PDB file of C-alpha atoms in Angstrom:
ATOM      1  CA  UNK A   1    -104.028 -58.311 -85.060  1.00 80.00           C
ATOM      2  CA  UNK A   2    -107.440 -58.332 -84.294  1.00 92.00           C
ATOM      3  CA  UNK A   3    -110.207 -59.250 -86.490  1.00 96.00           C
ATOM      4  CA  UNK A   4    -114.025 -57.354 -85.699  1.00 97.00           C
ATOM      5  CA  UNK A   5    -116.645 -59.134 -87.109  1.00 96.00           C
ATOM      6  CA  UNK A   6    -120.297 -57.945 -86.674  1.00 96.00           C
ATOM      7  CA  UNK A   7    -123.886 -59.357 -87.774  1.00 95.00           C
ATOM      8  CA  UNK A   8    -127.184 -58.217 -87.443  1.00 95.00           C
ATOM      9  CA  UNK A   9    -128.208 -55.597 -89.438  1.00 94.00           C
ATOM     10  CA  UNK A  10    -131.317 -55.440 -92.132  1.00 97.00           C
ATOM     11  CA  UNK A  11    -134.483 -53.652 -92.557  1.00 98.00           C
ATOM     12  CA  UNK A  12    -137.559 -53.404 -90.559  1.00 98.00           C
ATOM     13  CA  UNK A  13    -140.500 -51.271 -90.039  1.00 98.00           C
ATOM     14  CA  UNK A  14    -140.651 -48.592 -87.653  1.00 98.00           C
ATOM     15  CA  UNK A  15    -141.266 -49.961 -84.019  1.00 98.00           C
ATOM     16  CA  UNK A  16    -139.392 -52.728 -84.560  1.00 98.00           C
ATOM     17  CA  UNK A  17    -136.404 -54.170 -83.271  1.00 98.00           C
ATOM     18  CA  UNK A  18    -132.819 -55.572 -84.622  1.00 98.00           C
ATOM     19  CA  UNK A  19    -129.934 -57.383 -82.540  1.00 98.00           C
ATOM     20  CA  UNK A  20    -126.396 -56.404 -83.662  1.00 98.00           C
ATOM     21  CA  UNK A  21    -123.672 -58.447 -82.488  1.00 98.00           C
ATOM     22  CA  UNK A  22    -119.711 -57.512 -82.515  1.00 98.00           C
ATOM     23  CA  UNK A  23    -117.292 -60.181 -82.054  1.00 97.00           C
ATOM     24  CA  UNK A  24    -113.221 -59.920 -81.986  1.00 96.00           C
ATOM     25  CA  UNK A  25    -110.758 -62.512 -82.422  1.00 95.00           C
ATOM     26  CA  UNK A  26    -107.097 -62.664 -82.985  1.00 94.00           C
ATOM     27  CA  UNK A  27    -103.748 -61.862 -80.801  1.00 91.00           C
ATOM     28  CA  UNK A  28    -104.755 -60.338 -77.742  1.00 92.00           C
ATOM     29  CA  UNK A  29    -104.926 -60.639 -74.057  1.00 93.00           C
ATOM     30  CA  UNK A  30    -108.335 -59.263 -73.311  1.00 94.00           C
ATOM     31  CA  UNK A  31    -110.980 -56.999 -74.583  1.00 95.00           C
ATOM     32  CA  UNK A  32    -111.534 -53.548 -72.528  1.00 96.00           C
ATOM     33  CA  UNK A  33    -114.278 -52.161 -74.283  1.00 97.00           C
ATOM     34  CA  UNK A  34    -116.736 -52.745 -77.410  1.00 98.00           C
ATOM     35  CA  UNK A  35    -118.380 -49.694 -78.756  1.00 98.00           C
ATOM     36  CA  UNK A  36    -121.314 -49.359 -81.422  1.00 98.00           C
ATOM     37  CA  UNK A  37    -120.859 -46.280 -83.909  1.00 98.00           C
ATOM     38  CA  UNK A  38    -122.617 -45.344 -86.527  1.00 98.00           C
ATOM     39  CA  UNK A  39    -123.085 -42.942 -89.609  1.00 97.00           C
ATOM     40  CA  UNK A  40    -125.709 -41.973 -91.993  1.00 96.00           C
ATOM     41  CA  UNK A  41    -125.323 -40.515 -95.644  1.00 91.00           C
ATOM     42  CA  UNK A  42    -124.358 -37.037 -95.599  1.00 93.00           C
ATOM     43  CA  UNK A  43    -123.746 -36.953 -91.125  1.00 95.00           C
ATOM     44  CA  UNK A  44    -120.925 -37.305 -88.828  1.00 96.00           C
ATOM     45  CA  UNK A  45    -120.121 -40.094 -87.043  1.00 96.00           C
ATOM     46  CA  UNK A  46    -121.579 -40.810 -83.800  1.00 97.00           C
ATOM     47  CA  UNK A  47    -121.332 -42.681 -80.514  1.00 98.00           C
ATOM     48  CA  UNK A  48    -124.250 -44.878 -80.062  1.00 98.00           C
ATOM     49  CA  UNK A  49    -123.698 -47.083 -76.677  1.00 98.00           C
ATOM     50  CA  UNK A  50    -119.950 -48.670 -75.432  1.00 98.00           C
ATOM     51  CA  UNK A  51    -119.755 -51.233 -72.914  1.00 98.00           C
ATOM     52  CA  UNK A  52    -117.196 -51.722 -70.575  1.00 97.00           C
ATOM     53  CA  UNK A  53    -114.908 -55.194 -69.695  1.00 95.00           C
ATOM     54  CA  UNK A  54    -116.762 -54.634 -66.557  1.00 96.00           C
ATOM     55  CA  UNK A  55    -119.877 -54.218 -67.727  1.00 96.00           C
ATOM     56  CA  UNK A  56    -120.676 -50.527 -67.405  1.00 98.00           C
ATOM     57  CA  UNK A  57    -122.345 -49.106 -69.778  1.00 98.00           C
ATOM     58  CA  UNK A  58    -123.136 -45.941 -71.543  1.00 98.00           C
ATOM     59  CA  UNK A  59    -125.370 -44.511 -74.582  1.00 98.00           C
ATOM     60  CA  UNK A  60    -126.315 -41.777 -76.294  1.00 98.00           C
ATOM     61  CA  UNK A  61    -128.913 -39.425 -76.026  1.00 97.00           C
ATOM     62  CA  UNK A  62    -130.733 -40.287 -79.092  1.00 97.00           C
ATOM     63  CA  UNK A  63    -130.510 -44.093 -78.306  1.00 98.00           C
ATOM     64  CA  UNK A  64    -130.863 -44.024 -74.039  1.00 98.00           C
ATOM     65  CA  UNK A  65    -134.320 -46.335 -72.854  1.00 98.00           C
ATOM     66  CA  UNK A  66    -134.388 -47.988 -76.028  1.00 98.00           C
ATOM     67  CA  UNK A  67    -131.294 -49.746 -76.926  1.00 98.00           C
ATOM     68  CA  UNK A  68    -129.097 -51.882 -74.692  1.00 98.00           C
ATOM     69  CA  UNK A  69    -125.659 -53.385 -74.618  1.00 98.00           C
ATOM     70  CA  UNK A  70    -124.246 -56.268 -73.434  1.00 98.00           C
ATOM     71  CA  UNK A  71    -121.234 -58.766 -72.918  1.00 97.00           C
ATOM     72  CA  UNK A  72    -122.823 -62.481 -74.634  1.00 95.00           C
ATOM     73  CA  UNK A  73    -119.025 -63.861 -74.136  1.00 89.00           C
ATOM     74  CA  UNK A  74    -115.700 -62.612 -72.871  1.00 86.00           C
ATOM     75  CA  UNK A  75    -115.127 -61.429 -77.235  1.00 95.00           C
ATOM     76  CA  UNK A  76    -119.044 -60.518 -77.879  1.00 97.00           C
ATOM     77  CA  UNK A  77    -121.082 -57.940 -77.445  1.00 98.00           C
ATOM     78  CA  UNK A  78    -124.560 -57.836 -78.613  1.00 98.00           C
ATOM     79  CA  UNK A  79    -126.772 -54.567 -79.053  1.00 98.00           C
ATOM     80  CA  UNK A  80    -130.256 -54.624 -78.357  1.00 98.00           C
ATOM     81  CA  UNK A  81    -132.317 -51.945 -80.380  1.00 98.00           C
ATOM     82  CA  UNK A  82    -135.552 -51.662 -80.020  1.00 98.00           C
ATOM     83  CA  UNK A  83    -138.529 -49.140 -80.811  1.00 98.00           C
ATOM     84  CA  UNK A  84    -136.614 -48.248 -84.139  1.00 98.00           C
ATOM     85  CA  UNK A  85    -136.807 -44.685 -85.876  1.00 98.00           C
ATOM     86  CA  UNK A  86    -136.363 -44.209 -89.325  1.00 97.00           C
ATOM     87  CA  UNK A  87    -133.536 -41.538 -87.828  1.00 96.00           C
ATOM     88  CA  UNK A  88    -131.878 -45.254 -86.737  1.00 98.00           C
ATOM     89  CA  UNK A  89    -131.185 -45.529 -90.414  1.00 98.00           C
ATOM     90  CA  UNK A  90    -127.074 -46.059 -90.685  1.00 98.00           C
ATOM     91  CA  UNK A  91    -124.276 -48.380 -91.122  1.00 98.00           C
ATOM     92  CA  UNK A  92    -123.105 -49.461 -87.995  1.00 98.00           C
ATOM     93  CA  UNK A  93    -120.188 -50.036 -86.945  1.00 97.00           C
ATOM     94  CA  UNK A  94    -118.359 -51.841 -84.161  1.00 98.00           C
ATOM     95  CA  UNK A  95    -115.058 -50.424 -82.205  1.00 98.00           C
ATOM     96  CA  UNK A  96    -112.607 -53.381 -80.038  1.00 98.00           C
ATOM     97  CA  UNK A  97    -110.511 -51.865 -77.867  1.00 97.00           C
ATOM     98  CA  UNK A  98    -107.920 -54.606 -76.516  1.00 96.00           C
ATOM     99  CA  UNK A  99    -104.696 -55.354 -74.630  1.00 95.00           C
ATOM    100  CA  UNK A 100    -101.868 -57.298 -76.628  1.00 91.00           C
ATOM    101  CA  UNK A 101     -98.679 -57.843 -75.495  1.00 86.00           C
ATOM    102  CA  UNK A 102     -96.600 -55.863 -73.495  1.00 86.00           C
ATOM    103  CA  UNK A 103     -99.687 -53.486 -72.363  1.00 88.00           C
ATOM    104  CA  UNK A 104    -100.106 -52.170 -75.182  1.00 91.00           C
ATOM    105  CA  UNK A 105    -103.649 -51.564 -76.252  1.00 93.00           C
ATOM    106  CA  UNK A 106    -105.259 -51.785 -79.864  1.00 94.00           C
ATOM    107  CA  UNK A 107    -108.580 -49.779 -81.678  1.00 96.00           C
ATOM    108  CA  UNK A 108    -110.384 -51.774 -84.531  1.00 97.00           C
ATOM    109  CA  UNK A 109    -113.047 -51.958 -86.595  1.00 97.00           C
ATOM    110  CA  UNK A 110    -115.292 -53.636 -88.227  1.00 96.00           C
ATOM    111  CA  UNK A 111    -116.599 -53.657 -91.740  1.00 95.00           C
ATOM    112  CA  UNK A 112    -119.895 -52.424 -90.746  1.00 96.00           C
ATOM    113  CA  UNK A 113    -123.653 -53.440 -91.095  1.00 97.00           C
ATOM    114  CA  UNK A 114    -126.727 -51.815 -92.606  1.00 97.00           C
ATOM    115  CA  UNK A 115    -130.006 -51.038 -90.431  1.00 98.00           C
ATOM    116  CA  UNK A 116    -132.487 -49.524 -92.318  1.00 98.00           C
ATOM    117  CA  UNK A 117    -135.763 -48.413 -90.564  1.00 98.00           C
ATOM    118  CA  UNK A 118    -138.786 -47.637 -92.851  1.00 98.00           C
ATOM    119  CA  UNK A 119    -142.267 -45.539 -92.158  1.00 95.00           C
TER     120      UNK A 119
END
């Protein structure tokens, strides 16, 4: 089992910048991939940047030249966001994919954090 915990959420002001972190712990071997999600009242889910065991990573279209993500430890991954939108506003949350034992490989999530950004 593996337990997601993430930090960093809260309110600021448009322009302004938040740091999300995502760490996992438990009964695994390694972690493959972290990946930030999030959802607003009322919209679908979506992808907002995933990072890699190697270190690649990706982002979405809304989020690209203004967040960034990146491995803090081996089991952390913190999210840069700056030059926040009000359409930032969500809870985010934060998807482990890891390896257990024999191979086999394991989604979870966390319980999710607020960002609100006001006008």
């Amino acid at each position: 089992q593996v337990l997601v915990v993430e930090s960093g959420g809260g309110s600021v002001q448009a322009g302004g910048s938040l740091r999300l972190s995502c760490g996992a712990s438990g009964d695994f071997w390694r972690i493959d991939e972290m990946s930030w999600y999030r959802q607003a009242p009322g919209d679908q889910r979506e992808l907002v940047a995933t990072i890699q065991r190697t270190g690649t990573s990706t982002y979405g279209d809304s989020v690209k030249g203004r967040f960034t993500i990146s491995w803090e430890h081996a089991n952390i991954a913190v999210m840069q966001m700056d030059s926040l939108k009000p359409e930032d506003t969500a809870v985010y949350h934060c998807e482990v994919v890891s390896v257990g034992r024999a191979a086999a490989t394991f989604r979870d999530w966390g319980q999710g954090t607020q960002v609100t950004v006001s006008s």
